[in-house]
CSV table of C-alpha atoms and ligand atoms in Angstrom, one decimal:
chain,number,residue,atom,x,y,z
A,25,MET,CA,-8.3,-119.1,-17.6
A,26,LEU,CA,-8.9,-120.2,-21.2
A,27,ALA,CA,-7.8,-123.8,-21.8
A,28,THR,CA,-7.0,-125.1,-25.3
A,29,GLY,CA,-5.3,-128.4,-24.8
A,30,GLY,CA,-1.8,-129.3,-25.3
A,31,THR,CA,0.6,-131.6,-23.3
A,32,ILE,CA,0.1,-129.6,-20.2
A,33,ALA,CA,-3.4,-131.2,-20.5
A,34,GLY,CA,-1.8,-134.5,-21.6
A,35,SER,CA,-1.9,-138.0,-20.0
A,36,SER,CA,-0.2,-141.2,-20.3
A,37,SER,CA,-0.5,-144.7,-18.8
A,38,ASN,CA,3.3,-144.9,-18.7
A,39,PRO,CA,4.6,-141.9,-16.5
A,40,ALA,CA,8.2,-142.7,-17.2
A,41,SER,CA,7.9,-142.0,-21.0
A,42,SER,CA,8.3,-138.6,-22.4
A,43,ALA,CA,7.0,-139.4,-25.8
A,44,LYS,CA,4.1,-141.9,-25.3
A,45,TYR,CA,1.1,-139.9,-24.3
A,46,GLN,CA,-2.0,-138.4,-25.4
A,47,ALA,CA,-2.1,-134.5,-25.5
A,48,ALA,CA,-5.1,-132.6,-24.7
A,49,THR,CA,-7.1,-135.1,-22.6
A,50,VAL,CA,-7.4,-133.6,-19.1
A,51,PRO,CA,-10.1,-131.0,-18.5
A,52,VAL,CA,-9.0,-127.6,-17.1
A,53,THR,CA,-10.9,-128.2,-13.9
A,54,ALA,CA,-8.7,-131.2,-13.1
A,55,LEU,CA,-5.4,-129.2,-14.0
A,56,LEU,CA,-6.7,-126.5,-11.4
A,57,ASP,CA,-7.6,-129.0,-8.8
A,58,ALA,CA,-4.0,-130.5,-8.9
A,59,VAL,CA,-2.6,-127.1,-7.8
A,60,PRO,CA,-4.2,-126.1,-4.5
A,61,ALA,CA,-1.7,-123.3,-4.0
A,62,LEU,CA,-3.6,-121.3,-6.8
A,63,GLY,CA,-6.3,-120.7,-4.3
A,64,ALA,CA,-3.9,-118.3,-2.4
A,65,VAL,CA,-3.0,-116.4,-5.6
A,66,ALA,CA,-6.4,-115.8,-7.4
A,67,ARG,CA,-10.0,-116.5,-7.9
A,68,ILE,CA,-10.1,-118.4,-11.1
A,69,GLU,CA,-13.0,-118.8,-13.6
A,70,ALA,CA,-11.9,-121.4,-16.2
A,71,GLU,CA,-13.3,-121.9,-19.7
A,72,GLN,CA,-12.5,-125.1,-21.7
A,73,LEU,CA,-12.3,-123.3,-25.0
A,74,ALA,CA,-10.8,-126.4,-26.9
A,75,GLN,CA,-9.0,-129.5,-26.3
A,76,VAL,CA,-6.5,-129.8,-29.1
A,77,ASP,CA,-3.0,-130.9,-29.8
A,78,SER,CA,-1.6,-127.5,-30.9
A,79,LYS,CA,0.1,-129.1,-34.0
A,80,ASP,CA,-3.6,-129.0,-35.3
A,81,MET,CA,-4.0,-125.3,-34.6
A,82,SER,CA,-6.8,-123.7,-36.6
A,83,PHE,CA,-7.7,-120.1,-37.7
A,84,ALA,CA,-11.2,-120.8,-36.2
A,85,LEU,CA,-9.7,-121.5,-32.7
A,86,TRP,CA,-7.4,-118.4,-33.0
A,87,SER,CA,-10.5,-116.3,-33.7
A,88,ARG,CA,-12.3,-117.7,-30.8
A,89,LEU,CA,-9.2,-117.2,-28.6
A,90,VAL,CA,-9.0,-113.5,-29.5
A,91,GLU,CA,-12.8,-113.1,-29.1
A,92,ARG,CA,-12.7,-114.7,-25.6
A,93,VAL,CA,-9.5,-112.5,-24.4
A,94,ALA,CA,-11.4,-109.5,-25.7
A,95,PHE,CA,-14.5,-110.5,-23.6
A,96,TRP,CA,-12.8,-111.4,-20.3
A,97,SER,CA,-10.5,-108.3,-20.6
A,98,ALA,CA,-13.6,-106.1,-20.7
A,99,GLN,CA,-14.9,-107.5,-17.3
A,100,PRO,CA,-14.3,-105.2,-14.6
A,101,ASP,CA,-13.4,-107.8,-12.0
A,102,VAL,CA,-10.7,-109.6,-14.2
A,103,SER,CA,-7.2,-108.8,-13.4
A,104,GLY,CA,-5.5,-111.1,-15.8
A,105,ILE,CA,-5.9,-113.9,-18.4
A,106,VAL,CA,-4.0,-117.2,-18.6
A,107,ILE,CA,-4.2,-119.3,-21.6
A,108,THR,CA,-3.1,-123.0,-21.5
A,109,HIS,CA,-1.8,-124.1,-24.9
A,110,GLY,CA,0.4,-126.8,-26.6
A,111,THR,CA,4.0,-126.1,-26.9
A,112,ASP,CA,4.3,-127.1,-30.8
A,113,THR,CA,2.7,-124.1,-32.2
A,114,LEU,CA,2.7,-121.8,-29.1
A,115,GLU,CA,4.9,-119.2,-30.8
A,116,GLU,CA,2.4,-118.6,-33.6
A,117,THR,CA,-0.4,-118.2,-31.2
A,118,ALA,CA,1.8,-115.8,-29.2
A,119,MET,CA,2.4,-113.9,-32.3
A,120,LEU,CA,-1.2,-113.6,-33.1
A,121,LEU,CA,-2.2,-112.6,-29.8
A,122,HIS,CA,0.6,-110.0,-29.5
A,123,LEU,CA,-0.7,-108.3,-32.6
A,124,ALA,CA,-4.5,-109.0,-32.0
A,125,CYS,CA,-4.9,-108.3,-28.2
A,126,VAL,CA,-3.5,-105.0,-27.3
A,127,GLY,CA,-4.7,-103.7,-23.9
A,128,THR,CA,-3.8,-103.4,-20.4
A,129,VAL,CA,-5.1,-106.6,-18.8
A,130,PRO,CA,-2.2,-109.1,-18.7
A,131,VAL,CA,-2.6,-112.1,-21.1
A,132,VAL,CA,-0.3,-114.9,-20.1
A,133,LEU,CA,0.2,-118.0,-22.2
A,134,THR,CA,1.5,-121.1,-20.5
A,135,ALA,CA,2.3,-124.7,-21.4
A,136,ALA,CA,4.2,-127.9,-20.5
A,137,MET,CA,6.7,-130.1,-22.1
A,138,ARG,CA,5.7,-133.1,-20.0
A,139,PRO,CA,2.1,-134.6,-19.6
A,140,SER,CA,0.3,-134.1,-16.4
A,141,THR,CA,0.8,-137.7,-15.5
A,142,SER,CA,4.6,-137.6,-16.0
A,143,LEU,CA,7.0,-138.6,-13.3
A,144,SER,CA,8.2,-135.1,-13.1
A,145,ALA,CA,5.4,-132.9,-14.7
A,146,ASP,CA,6.3,-129.3,-15.4
A,147,GLY,CA,2.7,-128.2,-16.0
A,148,PRO,CA,1.5,-127.6,-12.3
A,149,LEU,CA,4.4,-125.1,-11.5
A,150,ASN,CA,4.0,-123.4,-15.0
A,151,LEU,CA,0.3,-123.0,-14.3
A,152,LEU,CA,1.0,-121.5,-10.7
A,153,ASP,CA,3.6,-119.1,-12.0
A,154,ALA,CA,1.5,-118.1,-15.0
A,155,VAL,CA,-1.4,-117.1,-12.5
A,156,ARG,CA,1.1,-115.4,-10.4
A,157,VAL,CA,2.3,-113.3,-13.4
A,158,ALA,CA,-1.2,-112.6,-14.7
A,159,ALA,CA,-2.1,-111.4,-11.2
A,160,ASP,CA,1.0,-109.2,-10.8
A,161,ALA,CA,0.7,-105.5,-11.4
A,162,GLY,CA,4.1,-105.5,-13.2
A,163,ALA,CA,2.6,-107.5,-16.0
A,164,THR,CA,0.2,-104.7,-17.0
A,165,ALA,CA,0.6,-103.4,-20.5
A,166,LYS,CA,3.5,-105.7,-21.2
A,167,GLY,CA,1.8,-107.3,-24.3
A,168,VAL,CA,1.2,-111.0,-24.4
A,169,LEU,CA,3.6,-113.1,-22.4
A,170,LEU,CA,4.6,-116.6,-22.1
A,171,VAL,CA,5.5,-118.0,-18.7
A,172,ILE,CA,7.2,-121.4,-18.6
A,173,ASN,CA,10.2,-122.9,-16.8
A,174,GLN,CA,10.2,-120.0,-14.2
A,175,GLU,CA,10.8,-117.5,-17.1
A,176,ILE,CA,8.7,-114.7,-18.6
A,177,HIS,CA,8.9,-114.2,-22.3
A,178,ALA,CA,7.4,-111.6,-24.7
A,179,GLY,CA,5.0,-113.3,-26.9
A,180,ARG,CA,6.4,-111.6,-30.1
A,181,ASP,CA,9.9,-112.8,-29.4
A,182,VAL,CA,9.6,-116.4,-27.9
A,183,MET,CA,10.1,-119.6,-29.8
A,184,LYS,CA,10.3,-123.2,-29.2
A,185,ALA,CA,13.9,-124.4,-29.6
A,186,HIS,CA,14.0,-128.0,-28.2
A,187,THR,CA,12.1,-131.1,-28.9
A,188,SER,CA,11.7,-132.4,-25.4
A,189,ALA,CA,13.6,-130.2,-22.8
A,190,VAL,CA,11.6,-128.3,-20.1
A,191,ASN,CA,13.6,-125.3,-21.0
A,192,ALA,CA,12.6,-125.5,-24.5
A,193,PHE,CA,11.4,-122.0,-25.0
A,194,VAL,CA,13.8,-119.0,-25.8
A,195,SER,CA,13.7,-115.4,-26.9
A,196,PRO,CA,16.8,-115.9,-29.1
A,197,VAL,CA,17.4,-112.2,-29.8
A,198,SER,CA,16.4,-110.5,-26.5
A,199,GLY,CA,16.3,-113.2,-23.9
A,200,PRO,CA,13.4,-113.5,-21.2
A,201,ILE,CA,11.8,-110.4,-19.9
A,202,GLY,CA,11.5,-111.6,-16.3
A,203,PHE,CA,11.6,-114.4,-13.9
A,204,VAL,CA,9.4,-116.1,-11.4
A,205,GLN,CA,10.8,-117.6,-8.2
A,206,ASP,CA,8.0,-118.7,-5.7
A,207,ASN,CA,6.2,-115.6,-4.9
A,208,LEU,CA,8.6,-113.2,-6.5
A,209,VAL,CA,7.7,-112.0,-10.0
A,210,ARG,CA,10.5,-109.9,-11.4
A,211,PHE,CA,10.5,-108.0,-14.7
A,212,VAL,CA,14.0,-107.2,-15.8
A,213,ARG,CA,13.1,-105.3,-18.8
A,214,THR,CA,10.2,-104.2,-21.2
A,215,PRO,CA,9.3,-106.2,-24.3
A,216,SER,CA,11.3,-105.1,-27.5
A,217,ARG,CA,8.0,-104.1,-29.2
A,218,LEU,CA,4.4,-103.6,-28.5
A,219,PRO,CA,2.0,-102.9,-31.5
A,220,ALA,CA,0.5,-99.4,-31.7
A,221,LYS,CA,-3.0,-100.9,-32.5
A,222,ALA,CA,-4.7,-104.1,-32.4
A,223,TRP,CA,-4.7,-105.9,-35.6
A,224,PRO,CA,-8.2,-107.3,-36.7
A,225,VAL,CA,-8.4,-111.1,-37.1
A,226,PRO,CA,-9.7,-111.9,-40.5
A,227,GLY,CA,-13.0,-113.8,-41.2
A,228,ALA,CA,-11.2,-115.5,-44.2
A,229,TRP,CA,-7.4,-115.6,-44.0
A,230,PRO,CA,-5.3,-114.8,-47.0
A,231,GLN,CA,-3.2,-117.9,-48.0
A,232,VAL,CA,0.3,-117.3,-47.0
A,233,GLU,CA,2.8,-120.3,-47.2
A,234,ILE,CA,6.3,-120.8,-46.1
A,235,VAL,CA,9.2,-122.0,-48.5
A,236,ALA,CA,12.7,-122.6,-47.8
A,237,SER,CA,16.1,-121.9,-49.3
A,238,TYR,CA,18.7,-124.8,-49.3
A,239,ALA,CA,21.2,-126.4,-51.7
A,240,GLU,CA,19.6,-126.9,-55.2
A,241,PRO,CA,16.0,-125.9,-54.2
A,242,GLY,CA,14.5,-125.7,-57.8
A,243,ARG,CA,11.7,-123.4,-58.4
A,244,ILE,CA,8.9,-125.9,-58.6
A,245,VAL,CA,7.4,-125.3,-55.2
A,246,VAL,CA,7.3,-121.4,-55.6
A,247,ASP,CA,5.9,-121.7,-59.0
A,248,ALA,CA,3.2,-124.3,-57.9
A,249,LEU,CA,2.2,-121.9,-55.0
A,250,ALA,CA,2.1,-118.8,-57.2
A,251,GLN,CA,-0.1,-120.6,-59.7
A,252,ALA,CA,-2.3,-121.9,-56.9
A,253,GLY,CA,-3.0,-118.2,-56.2
A,254,VAL,CA,-1.2,-117.7,-52.8
A,255,SER,CA,-1.3,-114.1,-51.4
A,256,GLY,CA,2.0,-114.2,-49.8
A,257,LEU,CA,5.2,-116.3,-49.3
A,258,VAL,CA,7.7,-116.2,-46.4
A,259,VAL,CA,11.0,-117.6,-47.3
A,260,ALA,CA,12.9,-119.3,-44.6
A,261,ALA,CA,16.2,-118.1,-46.1
A,262,ALA,CA,19.8,-119.1,-45.4
A,263,GLY,CA,21.8,-117.1,-42.9
A,264,ASN,CA,21.4,-113.3,-43.2
A,265,GLY,CA,18.4,-113.8,-45.6
A,266,SER,CA,20.3,-115.1,-48.4
A,267,VAL,CA,18.2,-116.9,-51.1
A,268,HIS,CA,19.3,-119.4,-53.6
A,269,GLN,CA,19.6,-118.0,-57.1
A,270,SER,CA,16.9,-120.4,-58.5
A,271,LEU,CA,14.4,-119.2,-55.8
A,272,VAL,CA,15.4,-115.5,-56.4
A,273,GLU,CA,14.1,-115.9,-60.1
A,274,ALA,CA,11.1,-117.7,-59.1
A,275,LEU,CA,10.1,-115.4,-56.2
A,276,THR,CA,10.9,-112.3,-58.5
A,277,ASP,CA,8.3,-113.8,-61.0
A,278,ALA,CA,5.8,-114.4,-58.1
A,279,ALA,CA,6.3,-110.9,-56.8
A,280,GLY,CA,5.7,-109.6,-60.3
A,281,ALA,CA,2.5,-111.5,-60.3
A,282,GLY,CA,1.3,-109.8,-57.1
A,283,VAL,CA,2.5,-112.2,-54.5
A,284,ALA,CA,3.9,-110.5,-51.3
A,285,VAL,CA,7.4,-112.0,-50.6
A,286,VAL,CA,9.1,-111.6,-47.2
A,287,ARG,CA,12.5,-113.0,-46.2
A,288,SER,CA,13.0,-114.6,-42.8
A,289,SER,CA,16.0,-116.7,-41.6
A,290,ARG,CA,16.2,-120.3,-41.1
A,291,THR,CA,19.0,-119.9,-38.5
A,292,GLY,CA,16.6,-119.3,-35.5
A,293,ALA,CA,18.2,-116.1,-34.2
A,294,GLY,CA,19.2,-112.6,-35.5
A,295,HIS,CA,18.0,-109.9,-37.9
A,296,VAL,CA,17.7,-110.4,-41.7
A,297,ALA,CA,19.4,-107.5,-43.5
A,298,ILE,CA,17.7,-104.8,-45.5
A,299,PRO,CA,18.1,-104.9,-48.6
A,300,ALA,CA,18.4,-108.6,-49.3
A,301,PRO,CA,21.4,-110.3,-50.4
A,302,PRO,CA,22.0,-111.4,-53.1
A,303,ARG,CA,20.5,-108.2,-54.4
A,304,PRO,CA,17.2,-108.8,-55.8
A,305,ALA,CA,15.4,-105.8,-57.3
A,306,ALA,CA,15.5,-103.0,-54.5
A,307,GLY,CA,12.7,-103.7,-51.8
A,308,VAL,CA,11.2,-106.5,-53.6
A,309,PHE,CA,11.9,-108.9,-50.9
A,310,VAL,CA,10.9,-107.6,-47.6
A,311,SER,CA,12.9,-108.5,-44.5
A,312,ALA,CA,11.2,-110.1,-41.7
A,313,GLY,CA,13.5,-108.5,-39.2
A,314,ASP,CA,14.1,-110.8,-36.3
A,315,LEU,CA,10.7,-112.7,-36.8
A,316,ASN,CA,11.2,-116.4,-37.5
A,317,PRO,CA,9.3,-117.7,-40.6
A,318,TYR,CA,6.4,-118.9,-38.6
A,319,LYS,CA,5.9,-115.7,-36.8
A,320,ALA,CA,6.4,-113.6,-40.0
A,321,ARG,CA,3.8,-115.7,-41.6
A,322,VAL,CA,1.2,-114.5,-38.9
A,323,LEU,CA,2.1,-110.9,-39.5
A,324,LEU,CA,2.1,-111.1,-43.2
A,325,ALA,CA,-1.4,-112.8,-43.3
A,326,LEU,CA,-2.8,-110.2,-40.9
A,327,ALA,CA,-1.3,-107.3,-42.9
A,328,LEU,CA,-2.5,-108.8,-46.3
A,329,ALA,CA,-6.1,-109.3,-44.8
A,330,ALA,CA,-6.2,-105.8,-43.6
A,331,GLU,CA,-4.7,-104.2,-46.9
A,332,PRO,CA,-4.4,-106.6,-49.8
A,333,GLY,CA,-2.7,-103.8,-51.8
A,334,LEU,CA,0.4,-104.2,-49.6
A,335,ALA,CA,1.5,-107.1,-51.8
A,336,LYS,CA,2.4,-104.5,-54.4
A,337,ASP,CA,3.8,-102.1,-52.0
A,338,PRO,CA,7.1,-103.6,-50.6
A,339,ALA,CA,8.2,-100.3,-49.0
A,340,ALA,CA,4.9,-100.2,-46.9
A,341,LEU,CA,5.1,-103.9,-46.1
A,342,GLN,CA,8.8,-103.4,-45.1
A,343,ALA,CA,7.7,-100.5,-42.7
A,344,LEU,CA,5.2,-102.8,-41.1
A,345,PHE,CA,7.7,-105.4,-40.4
A,346,THR,CA,10.0,-102.8,-39.1
A,347,GLU,CA,7.5,-101.6,-36.7
A,348,ASN,CA,5.8,-104.7,-35.6
B,403,LIG,N1,1.9,-131.8,-29.3
B,403,LIG,C1,1.8,-130.9,-28.2
B,403,LIG,C2,0.9,-129.7,-28.4
B,403,LIG,O1,1.5,-128.8,-28.9
B,403,LIG,C3,3.0,-130.7,-27.6
B,403,LIG,C4,3.1,-129.9,-26.2
B,403,LIG,O2,2.2,-129.3,-25.8
B,403,LIG,O3,4.2,-129.9,-25.5
B,403,LIG,O4,-0.2,-129.6,-28.2
């Protein structure tokens, strides 16, 4: 078990409040001690990798996480890996691990919406269910998973879609891939995509930022980012990838200057059409498919780190987004 912090490790002096608490304060040993039933499921070795509120997630912690997953996956007596994480940026870490940790040993993220001291904490059951899934033969070669609220989600597809509810996580296009009910771990389908190869995690990440299309956006943000030398931009576009005319012009200029531009949707569900409405130069604005802007940013950054020339090759970049 690799612990990184989050609300699952949060505590509060007011158990009745869902908002007044401190994330990432309880050590993983205490989280495990609170769930004696774990002893009947697995022998657990725990590493306190970090103790952060995941809103402050860093590239350095991502690298360390990938490195520790690789280390533990290679141990012959390890059947599965569970990672405790904050919910705020979990979908980004899940995307990174989906792309960077390709293997057969199950890697299962889990989290909680309520702190460990809450009147009705969801962490202990999520932790137990995550270990049940990680120890289950059915989880083998299913890619990185999230287990939360008795559901199993594919790491690539899952996103946080509620500020406070315990059922905050959804896979908007495909739904959960399985369920946990007490001892029963049930997979109902395979993940929509598994990467063919593990993407290397860069030592130095290319700068990829997110901009949004909305009424009268102006071009000031895109121009400033292009001038600052970003390698890539993900546009949280409207609807089916529609981009405001003023942004189309700014993004076309940025793309001409060598910035990779990818369109995602701000709607929260569905695929972005290829080619883009409202018809920028063919292929210039790559579609993120069904990846939301935060997940698309992770793939774009890994792709540009591996192959900087992709910024000038929208067709190849589009193929990567279609495959991954
Ligand atoms: N801010 C917390 C975090 O992401 C929220 C949570 O875990 O639910 O670390």
